[in-house]
PDB file of C-alpha atoms in Angstrom:
ATOM      1  CA  MET V 456      20.691  -5.557   2.042  1.00  0.00           C
ATOM      2  CA  GLU V 457      18.992  -6.957  -0.419  1.00  0.00           C
ATOM      3  CA  LEU V 458      18.314 -10.138  -1.312  1.00  0.00           C
ATOM      4  CA  PRO V 459      18.926 -11.256  -4.959  1.00  0.00           C
ATOM      5  CA  ALA V 460      15.573 -12.610  -6.267  1.00  0.00           C
ATOM      6  CA  THR V 461      14.638 -15.603  -8.021  1.00  0.00           C
ATOM      7  CA  ASN V 462      11.768 -16.060  -9.958  1.00  0.00           C
ATOM      8  CA  SER V 463       9.756 -18.486  -7.574  1.00  0.00           C
ATOM      9  CA  ARG V 464      10.537 -15.769  -4.874  1.00  0.00           C
ATOM     10  CA  MET V 465       9.276 -13.228  -6.844  1.00  0.00           C
ATOM     11  CA  GLU V 466       6.381 -14.825  -7.768  1.00  0.00           C
ATOM     12  CA  ASN V 467       5.807 -15.557  -3.529  1.00  0.00           C
ATOM     13  CA  VAL V 468       5.942 -11.476  -3.255  1.00  0.00           C
ATOM     14  CA  ILE V 469       4.228  -9.792  -5.857  1.00  0.00           C
ATOM     15  CA  SER V 470       1.099 -12.073  -7.045  1.00  0.00           C
ATOM     16  CA  CYS V 471      -0.836 -11.404 -10.601  1.00  0.00           C
ATOM     17  CA  PHE V 472      -4.177 -12.837 -10.784  1.00  0.00           C
ATOM     18  CA  ARG V 473      -4.610 -10.785 -14.621  1.00  0.00           C
ATOM     19  CA  LYS V 474      -1.597 -11.065 -16.876  1.00  0.00           C
ATOM     20  CA  ARG V 475      -1.248  -8.448 -19.179  1.00  0.00           C
ATOM     21  CA  PRO V 476       2.561  -9.176 -20.925  1.00  0.00           C
ATOM     22  CA  ASP V 477       0.707  -6.175 -23.782  1.00  0.00           C
ATOM     23  CA  ALA V 478       0.363  -4.257 -20.703  1.00  0.00           C
ATOM     24  CA  VAL V 479       2.120  -0.523 -20.961  1.00  0.00           C
ATOM     25  CA  ALA V 480       2.637   0.516 -18.027  1.00  0.00           C
ATOM     26  CA  ARG V 481       2.278  -1.634 -14.293  1.00  0.00           C
ATOM     27  CA  LEU V 482       0.302  -0.335 -10.755  1.00  0.00           C
ATOM     28  CA  ILE V 483       1.831  -2.385  -7.831  1.00  0.00           C
ATOM     29  CA  CYS V 484      -0.871  -2.232  -5.326  1.00  0.00           C
ATOM     30  CA  PHE V 485       0.271  -2.845  -1.188  1.00  0.00           C
ATOM     31  CA  PRO V 486      -2.287  -4.367   1.479  1.00  0.00           C
ATOM     32  CA  TRP V 487      -3.639  -2.822   4.489  1.00  0.00           C
ATOM     33  CA  ALA V 488      -2.315  -3.873   7.788  1.00  0.00           C
ATOM     34  CA  GLY V 489      -3.304  -7.743   7.774  1.00  0.00           C
ATOM     35  CA  GLY V 490      -3.815  -7.258   4.474  1.00  0.00           C
ATOM     36  CA  GLY V 491      -3.305 -10.088   1.684  1.00  0.00           C
ATOM     37  CA  SER V 492      -3.160  -9.446  -2.235  1.00  0.00           C
ATOM     38  CA  ILE V 493      -6.464 -10.871  -2.906  1.00  0.00           C
ATOM     39  CA  HIS V 494      -8.039  -7.588  -2.512  1.00  0.00           C
ATOM     40  CA  TYR V 495      -6.350  -6.036  -5.486  1.00  0.00           C
ATOM     41  CA  ALA V 496      -6.416  -9.544  -7.603  1.00  0.00           C
ATOM     42  CA  ARG V 497     -10.333  -7.332  -8.819  1.00  0.00           C
ATOM     43  CA  TRP V 498      -8.817  -4.846  -9.585  1.00  0.00           C
ATOM     44  CA  GLY V 499      -6.652  -6.342 -12.870  1.00  0.00           C
ATOM     45  CA  ASN V 500      -9.970  -7.624 -14.328  1.00  0.00           C
ATOM     46  CA  VAL V 501     -11.549  -3.732 -13.954  1.00  0.00           C
ATOM     47  CA  LEU V 502      -8.904  -1.583 -14.837  1.00  0.00           C
ATOM     48  CA  HIS V 503      -7.844  -0.595 -18.716  1.00  0.00           C
ATOM     49  CA  SER V 504      -5.584  -3.784 -20.128  1.00  0.00           C
ATOM     50  CA  SER V 505      -3.067  -1.442 -20.948  1.00  0.00           C
ATOM     51  CA  ILE V 506      -2.550  -1.831 -17.031  1.00  0.00           C
ATOM     52  CA  GLU V 507      -1.183  -4.562 -15.688  1.00  0.00           C
ATOM     53  CA  VAL V 508      -1.975  -4.887 -11.309  1.00  0.00           C
ATOM     54  CA  LEU V 509       0.632  -6.711  -9.179  1.00  0.00           C
ATOM     55  CA  SER V 510      -0.413  -7.094  -5.591  1.00  0.00           C
ATOM     56  CA  VAL V 511       2.806  -7.274  -2.470  1.00  0.00           C
ATOM     57  CA  ARG V 512       1.969 -10.787  -0.295  1.00  0.00           C
ATOM     58  CA  LEU V 513       3.572 -10.354   2.579  1.00  0.00           C
ATOM     59  CA  PRO V 514       4.617 -13.246   4.625  1.00  0.00           C
ATOM     60  CA  GLY V 515       2.148 -14.964   7.378  1.00  0.00           C
ATOM     61  CA  ARG V 516      -0.772 -14.796   4.862  1.00  0.00           C
ATOM     62  CA  GLU V 517      -2.153 -16.637   2.061  1.00  0.00           C
ATOM     63  CA  SER V 518       0.384 -18.829   0.317  1.00  0.00           C
ATOM     64  CA  ARG V 519       3.810 -16.997   3.062  1.00  0.00           C
ATOM     65  CA  SER V 520       0.974 -18.389   5.530  1.00  0.00           C
ATOM     66  CA  ARG V 521       3.660 -20.565   7.413  1.00  0.00           C
ATOM     67  CA  GLU V 522       6.039 -17.931   6.754  1.00  0.00           C
ATOM     68  CA  PRO V 523       7.110 -15.770   9.616  1.00  0.00           C
ATOM     69  CA  PHE V 524       6.096 -11.590   9.997  1.00  0.00           C
ATOM     70  CA  HIS V 525       8.543  -8.686   9.171  1.00  0.00           C
ATOM     71  CA  GLN V 526      10.029  -7.263  11.920  1.00  0.00           C
ATOM     72  CA  SER V 527      10.260  -4.102  10.607  1.00  0.00           C
ATOM     73  CA  LEU V 528       9.474  -2.269   7.618  1.00  0.00           C
ATOM     74  CA  GLN V 529      12.930  -2.387   6.180  1.00  0.00           C
ATOM     75  CA  GLN V 530      12.788  -6.107   6.482  1.00  0.00           C
ATOM     76  CA  VAL V 531       9.609  -5.306   3.775  1.00  0.00           C
ATOM     77  CA  VAL V 532      11.043  -3.078   2.016  1.00  0.00           C
ATOM     78  CA  ASP V 533      14.185  -4.958   1.080  1.00  0.00           C
ATOM     79  CA  GLU V 534      12.020  -8.165   0.240  1.00  0.00           C
ATOM     80  CA  VAL V 535       9.620  -6.338  -1.488  1.00  0.00           C
ATOM     81  CA  VAL V 536      12.798  -4.110  -3.898  1.00  0.00           C
ATOM     82  CA  ALA V 537      14.742  -7.274  -4.724  1.00  0.00           C
ATOM     83  CA  ALA V 538      11.272  -8.503  -5.790  1.00  0.00           C
ATOM     84  CA  LEU V 539       9.816  -5.155  -8.125  1.00  0.00           C
ATOM     85  CA  VAL V 540      13.165  -4.658  -9.604  1.00  0.00           C
ATOM     86  CA  PRO V 541      13.271  -6.872 -12.556  1.00  0.00           C
ATOM     87  CA  LEU V 542       9.591  -5.519 -13.544  1.00  0.00           C
ATOM     88  CA  LEU V 543      10.038  -2.602 -13.081  1.00  0.00           C
ATOM     89  CA  LYS V 544      12.837  -1.556 -15.193  1.00  0.00           C
ATOM     90  CA  GLU V 545      10.821  -3.668 -17.769  1.00  0.00           C
ATOM     91  CA  LYS V 546       8.116  -0.242 -18.582  1.00  0.00           C
ATOM     92  CA  PRO V 547       6.635   2.040 -16.626  1.00  0.00           C
ATOM     93  CA  PHE V 548       4.891   1.868 -13.432  1.00  0.00           C
ATOM     94  CA  ALA V 549       3.307   3.350 -10.557  1.00  0.00           C
ATOM     95  CA  LEU V 550       2.208   2.568  -7.188  1.00  0.00           C
ATOM     96  CA  PHE V 551      -0.681   2.152  -4.722  1.00  0.00           C
ATOM     97  CA  GLY V 552      -1.092   2.045  -1.214  1.00  0.00           C
ATOM     98  CA  HIS V 553      -3.889   2.147   2.046  1.00  0.00           C
ATOM     99  CA  SER V 554      -3.325   2.733   5.092  1.00  0.00           C
ATOM    100  CA  PHE V 555       0.062   0.259   5.976  1.00  0.00           C
ATOM    101  CA  GLY V 556      -0.030  -0.441   2.162  1.00  0.00           C
ATOM    102  CA  ALA V 557       0.422   4.049   2.017  1.00  0.00           C
ATOM    103  CA  PHE V 558       3.464   3.371   4.412  1.00  0.00           C
ATOM    104  CA  THR V 559       5.359   0.537   2.520  1.00  0.00           C
ATOM    105  CA  SER V 560       4.677   2.318  -0.578  1.00  0.00           C
ATOM    106  CA  PHE V 561       6.422   5.153   0.960  1.00  0.00           C
ATOM    107  CA  ALA V 562       8.807   3.248   1.955  1.00  0.00           C
ATOM    108  CA  VAL V 563       9.701   1.231  -0.944  1.00  0.00           C
ATOM    109  CA  ALA V 564       9.503   4.728  -3.147  1.00  0.00           C
ATOM    110  CA  GLU V 565      12.354   5.937  -1.522  1.00  0.00           C
ATOM    111  CA  ALA V 566      14.583   2.622  -2.152  1.00  0.00           C
ATOM    112  CA  LEU V 567      14.163   2.553  -5.567  1.00  0.00           C
ATOM    113  CA  LYS V 568      14.748   5.856  -5.734  1.00  0.00           C
ATOM    114  CA  ARG V 569      17.791   6.098  -4.263  1.00  0.00           C
ATOM    115  CA  VAL V 570      19.208   3.063  -4.354  1.00  0.00           C
ATOM    116  CA  HIS V 571      18.444   1.915  -8.317  1.00  0.00           C
ATOM    117  CA  ASN V 572      16.677   5.260  -9.973  1.00  0.00           C
ATOM    118  CA  LEU V 573      13.472   3.815 -10.771  1.00  0.00           C
ATOM    119  CA  GLU V 574      10.617   6.503 -10.148  1.00  0.00           C
ATOM    120  CA  PRO V 575       6.990   5.619 -10.467  1.00  0.00           C
ATOM    121  CA  VAL V 576       4.627   7.705 -13.081  1.00  0.00           C
ATOM    122  CA  HIS V 577       2.322   7.996 -10.454  1.00  0.00           C
ATOM    123  CA  ILE V 578       1.656   7.351  -6.215  1.00  0.00           C
ATOM    124  CA  PHE V 579      -1.086   7.367  -4.857  1.00  0.00           C
ATOM    125  CA  LEU V 580      -1.081   7.205  -1.080  1.00  0.00           C
ATOM    126  CA  SER V 581      -4.449   6.536   0.940  1.00  0.00           C
ATOM    127  CA  GLY V 582      -6.007   6.687   4.309  1.00  0.00           C
ATOM    128  CA  ALA V 583      -2.672   7.143   6.511  1.00  0.00           C
ATOM    129  CA  SER V 584      -0.966  10.132   7.206  1.00  0.00           C
ATOM    130  CA  ALA V 585       2.773  11.475   6.466  1.00  0.00           C
ATOM    131  CA  PRO V 586       4.987   8.879   9.165  1.00  0.00           C
ATOM    132  CA  TYR V 587       7.298  12.388   9.625  1.00  0.00           C
ATOM    133  CA  SER V 588       4.078  14.425  10.710  1.00  0.00           C
ATOM    134  CA  GLU V 589       3.010  15.497  14.434  1.00  0.00           C
ATOM    135  CA  THR V 590      -0.308  13.478  13.738  1.00  0.00           C
ATOM    136  CA  ARG V 591       1.306  10.221  12.865  1.00  0.00           C
ATOM    137  CA  ILE V 592       4.113  10.558  15.723  1.00  0.00           C
ATOM    138  CA  LYS V 593       1.623  11.337  18.606  1.00  0.00           C
ATOM    139  CA  ALA V 594      -0.525   8.714  17.114  1.00  0.00           C
ATOM    140  CA  PRO V 595      -1.556   5.871  19.742  1.00  0.00           C
ATOM    141  CA  LYS V 596      -0.641   2.463  19.202  1.00  0.00           C
ATOM    142  CA  ARG V 597      -2.385  -0.408  18.509  1.00  0.00           C
ATOM    143  CA  SER V 598      -0.834  -3.510  18.422  1.00  0.00           C
ATOM    144  CA  ASP V 599      -0.068  -3.397  22.245  1.00  0.00           C
ATOM    145  CA  LEU V 600      -3.965  -3.246  23.394  1.00  0.00           C
ATOM    146  CA  SER V 601      -5.599  -7.139  24.693  1.00  0.00           C
ATOM    147  CA  ASP V 602      -7.141  -8.758  22.409  1.00  0.00           C
ATOM    148  CA  GLU V 603     -10.577  -7.575  23.641  1.00  0.00           C
ATOM    149  CA  ASP V 604      -9.880  -3.971  23.573  1.00  0.00           C
ATOM    150  CA  PHE V 605      -8.372  -4.460  19.607  1.00  0.00           C
ATOM    151  CA  LEU V 606     -11.742  -5.880  18.912  1.00  0.00           C
ATOM    152  CA  GLN V 607     -13.268  -3.331  19.844  1.00  0.00           C
ATOM    153  CA  TRP V 608     -10.905  -0.640  17.824  1.00  0.00           C
ATOM    154  CA  MET V 609     -11.495  -2.806  14.737  1.00  0.00           C
ATOM    155  CA  ILE V 610     -15.297  -2.391  15.650  1.00  0.00           C
ATOM    156  CA  SER V 611     -14.945   1.209  15.255  1.00  0.00           C
ATOM    157  CA  ILE V 612     -12.537   2.043  12.290  1.00  0.00           C
ATOM    158  CA  GLY V 613     -15.213  -0.630  10.350  1.00  0.00           C
ATOM    159  CA  GLY V 614     -13.919  -2.579   7.266  1.00  0.00           C
ATOM    160  CA  THR V 615     -14.588  -5.791   8.688  1.00  0.00           C
ATOM    161  CA  PRO V 616     -17.607  -7.967   8.659  1.00  0.00           C
ATOM    162  CA  PRO V 617     -18.809  -8.072  12.378  1.00  0.00           C
ATOM    163  CA  GLU V 618     -19.249 -12.351  11.417  1.00  0.00           C
ATOM    164  CA  LEU V 619     -15.863 -12.152  10.605  1.00  0.00           C
ATOM    165  CA  LEU V 620     -14.907 -10.220  14.126  1.00  0.00           C
ATOM    166  CA  ALA V 621     -17.451 -12.595  15.878  1.00  0.00           C
ATOM    167  CA  ASN V 622     -15.445 -15.628  14.867  1.00  0.00           C
ATOM    168  CA  PRO V 623     -12.863 -17.084  17.200  1.00  0.00           C
ATOM    169  CA  GLU V 624     -11.221 -19.414  14.181  1.00  0.00           C
ATOM    170  CA  VAL V 625     -11.310 -16.521  11.696  1.00  0.00           C
ATOM    171  CA  LEU V 626      -9.449 -14.328  14.438  1.00  0.00           C
ATOM    172  CA  LYS V 627      -6.908 -16.713  15.437  1.00  0.00           C
ATOM    173  CA  LEU V 628      -6.041 -16.526  11.989  1.00  0.00           C
ATOM    174  CA  PHE V 629      -6.427 -13.200  11.227  1.00  0.00           C
ATOM    175  CA  LEU V 630      -5.481 -11.020  14.358  1.00  0.00           C
ATOM    176  CA  PRO V 631      -1.638 -12.163  14.302  1.00  0.00           C
ATOM    177  CA  ALA V 632      -1.556 -10.900  10.906  1.00  0.00           C
ATOM    178  CA  LEU V 633      -2.412  -7.780  11.596  1.00  0.00           C
ATOM    179  CA  LYS V 634      -1.391  -7.138  14.813  1.00  0.00           C
ATOM    180  CA  ALA V 635       2.586  -7.714  13.457  1.00  0.00           C
ATOM    181  CA  ASP V 636       1.802  -4.766  10.837  1.00  0.00           C
ATOM    182  CA  LEU V 637       1.212  -2.697  13.270  1.00  0.00           C
ATOM    183  CA  HIS V 638       3.993  -3.415  15.186  1.00  0.00           C
ATOM    184  CA  VAL V 639       6.295  -2.691  12.087  1.00  0.00           C
ATOM    185  CA  VAL V 640       4.421   0.519  11.366  1.00  0.00           C
ATOM    186  CA  GLU V 641       4.148   1.823  15.062  1.00  0.00           C
ATOM    187  CA  ASN V 642       7.606   1.233  15.310  1.00  0.00           C
ATOM    188  CA  TYR V 643       9.033   3.043  12.039  1.00  0.00           C
ATOM    189  CA  ARG V 644      10.888   6.327  12.426  1.00  0.00           C
ATOM    190  CA  CYS V 645      11.321   8.577   9.994  1.00  0.00           C
ATOM    191  CA  ASN V 646      12.590  12.161   9.094  1.00  0.00           C
ATOM    192  CA  LYS V 647      11.000  14.386   7.056  1.00  0.00           C
ATOM    193  CA  PRO V 648      12.778  14.988   3.686  1.00  0.00           C
ATOM    194  CA  GLU V 649      15.121  17.783   3.344  1.00  0.00           C
ATOM    195  CA  HIS V 650      14.265  17.570  -0.372  1.00  0.00           C
ATOM    196  CA  PRO V 651      11.692  15.836  -2.691  1.00  0.00           C
ATOM    197  CA  PHE V 652      12.926  12.738  -3.742  1.00  0.00           C
ATOM    198  CA  LEU V 653      10.185  11.574  -6.543  1.00  0.00           C
ATOM    199  CA  SER V 654       9.490  14.488  -9.575  1.00  0.00           C
ATOM    200  CA  CYS V 655       6.124  12.278 -10.090  1.00  0.00           C
ATOM    201  CA  PRO V 656       2.815  13.447  -9.453  1.00  0.00           C
ATOM    202  CA  LEU V 657       1.272  11.785  -5.796  1.00  0.00           C
ATOM    203  CA  THR V 658      -2.457  11.888  -5.316  1.00  0.00           C
ATOM    204  CA  CYS V 659      -3.559  11.465  -1.913  1.00  0.00           C
ATOM    205  CA  PHE V 660      -7.178   9.801  -1.055  1.00  0.00           C
ATOM    206  CA  ASP V 661      -8.868   9.601   2.328  1.00  0.00           C
ATOM    207  CA  GLY V 662     -12.182   9.165   3.374  1.00  0.00           C
ATOM    208  CA  LYS V 663     -14.459  12.007   5.010  1.00  0.00           C
ATOM    209  CA  ASP V 664     -15.832   9.981   7.895  1.00  0.00           C
ATOM    210  CA  ASP V 665     -11.718   9.038   8.639  1.00  0.00           C
ATOM    211  CA  ILE V 666      -9.965   9.601  11.871  1.00  0.00           C
ATOM    212  CA  PRO V 667      -7.874  13.035  10.254  1.00  0.00           C
ATOM    213  CA  HIS V 668      -5.074  12.245   8.931  1.00  0.00           C
ATOM    214  CA  ASP V 669      -1.612  15.296   7.214  1.00  0.00           C
ATOM    215  CA  LEU V 670      -2.257  14.727   4.239  1.00  0.00           C
ATOM    216  CA  GLN V 671      -0.800  17.389   3.522  1.00  0.00           C
ATOM    217  CA  ALA V 672       2.549  16.719   4.645  1.00  0.00           C
ATOM    218  CA  TRP V 673       2.800  14.229   2.047  1.00  0.00           C
ATOM    219  CA  LYS V 674       3.291  16.939  -0.335  1.00  0.00           C
ATOM    220  CA  SER V 675       7.293  17.313   0.626  1.00  0.00           C
ATOM    221  CA  ILE V 676       8.017  13.899  -1.280  1.00  0.00           C
ATOM    222  CA  THR V 677       7.907  14.988  -4.555  1.00  0.00           C
ATOM    223  CA  SER V 678       8.394  18.167  -7.036  1.00  0.00           C
ATOM    224  CA  GLY V 679       5.701  16.652  -8.826  1.00  0.00           C
ATOM    225  CA  ASP V 680       1.725  17.620  -8.692  1.00  0.00           C
ATOM    226  CA  PHE V 681      -0.105  17.257  -5.059  1.00  0.00           C
ATOM    227  CA  THR V 682      -3.338  16.243  -5.183  1.00  0.00           C
ATOM    228  CA  ILE V 683      -6.143  15.312  -2.500  1.00  0.00           C
ATOM    229  CA  ARG V 684      -9.252  13.557  -3.309  1.00  0.00           C
ATOM    230  CA  MET V 685     -12.211  12.839  -0.443  1.00  0.00           C
ATOM    231  CA  LEU V 686     -14.710  10.452  -0.670  1.00  0.00           C
ATOM    232  CA  ASP V 687     -17.522   9.421   1.357  1.00  0.00           C
ATOM    233  CA  GLY V 688     -16.997   7.082   4.046  1.00  0.00           C
ATOM    234  CA  SER V 689     -14.790   5.942   6.573  1.00  0.00           C
ATOM    235  CA  HIS V 690     -11.033   4.214   7.315  1.00  0.00           C
ATOM    236  CA  PHE V 691     -11.905   1.803   4.490  1.00  0.00           C
ATOM    237  CA  TYR V 692     -14.068   3.816   2.367  1.00  0.00           C
ATOM    238  CA  LEU V 693     -12.371   2.473  -0.435  1.00  0.00           C
ATOM    239  CA  LYS V 694     -14.648  -0.926  -0.492  1.00  0.00           C
ATOM    240  CA  ASP V 695     -17.548   0.758  -1.512  1.00  0.00           C
ATOM    241  CA  SER V 696     -18.168  -0.153  -4.895  1.00  0.00           C
ATOM    242  CA  GLY V 697     -18.808   3.785  -6.015  1.00  0.00           C
ATOM    243  CA  ASN V 698     -15.529   4.709  -4.603  1.00  0.00           C
ATOM    244  CA  GLU V 699     -14.019   2.025  -5.780  1.00  0.00           C
ATOM    245  CA  LYS V 700     -14.854   2.998  -9.619  1.00  0.00           C
ATOM    246  CA  ILE V 701     -14.018   6.418  -8.807  1.00  0.00           C
ATOM    247  CA  ILE V 702     -10.295   5.852  -7.357  1.00  0.00           C
ATOM    248  CA  LEU V 703     -10.282   2.827 -10.564  1.00  0.00           C
ATOM    249  CA  ASP V 704     -11.002   5.263 -13.053  1.00  0.00           C
ATOM    250  CA  TYR V 705      -8.930   7.934 -11.816  1.00  0.00           C
ATOM    251  CA  VAL V 706      -6.345   5.771 -11.216  1.00  0.00           C
ATOM    252  CA  THR V 707      -6.700   4.805 -14.670  1.00  0.00           C
ATOM    253  CA  LYS V 708      -6.569   8.603 -16.548  1.00  0.00           C
ATOM    254  CA  GLN V 709      -3.746   9.278 -14.607  1.00  0.00           C
ATOM    255  CA  VAL V 710      -1.265   6.279 -14.952  1.00  0.00           C
ATOM    256  CA  GLU V 711      -2.455   6.242 -19.157  1.00  0.00           C
ATOM    257  CA  THR V 712      -1.648  10.297 -19.105  1.00  0.00           C
ATOM    258  CA  SER V 713       1.396   9.650 -17.430  1.00  0.00           C
ATOM    259  CA  GLU V 714       2.695   6.952 -19.836  1.00  0.00           C
ATOM    260  CA  MET V 715       2.354   9.791 -22.406  1.00  0.00           C
ATOM    261  CA  ASP V 716       4.583  11.888 -20.642  1.00  0.00           C
ATOM    262  CA  TYR V 717       7.000   8.925 -20.453  1.00  0.00           C
ATOM    263  CA  LEU V 718       7.351   8.054 -23.901  1.00  0.00           C
TER     264      LEU V 718
END
């Protein structure tokens, strides 16, 4: 059940570090497990002025650190959709999500289309198999690991500075959010769509050295153009400055092209 969004609640859930009131489109970014809105903040400074970047901020981190974590993806979707709808009715929008964020992007896009008949001009999904794919269903659960085993897994996928993983105080703040998000996504189940519910283009990004993801399965959600872009690196390949530039240049081009089609 969706709750009505107030301005303060909307700003709590959706952050915008660089407001661009004259932008002709918005890019909504969804964080990876345990992540906040900070990583995407600089994207607002780098992307072309025609695009305003908004980032989802989930409870249990940043300014919402005192709020309890969500227990299901449906809770995430209900909150994010309620906050986004007033903004998305104003101008064209695109979605970008990495890893856990790819799942939330997918689920939010489905709800926006089904409930509000709102559709992005492009959806960018990164570092994740489609939730209904065999690869995802058979993936091992990490959220129930002991802290020691969990840290070893974190080290193996990279992307987190070793000095942070060695700092007990940082881990005390970081691990609960990460495990909570993984618990949400590991317990999320959905069926493969019988028919595509989107018609917009979809692009999948992934790191060449990451564990194999079933990216092809994402094609089932849209009747629009489908593209896969493989970049050098492992799971957090997008933190590399060179890869980030490739992604942002591509996103800018695709969104600007979509804007022309939209108009």
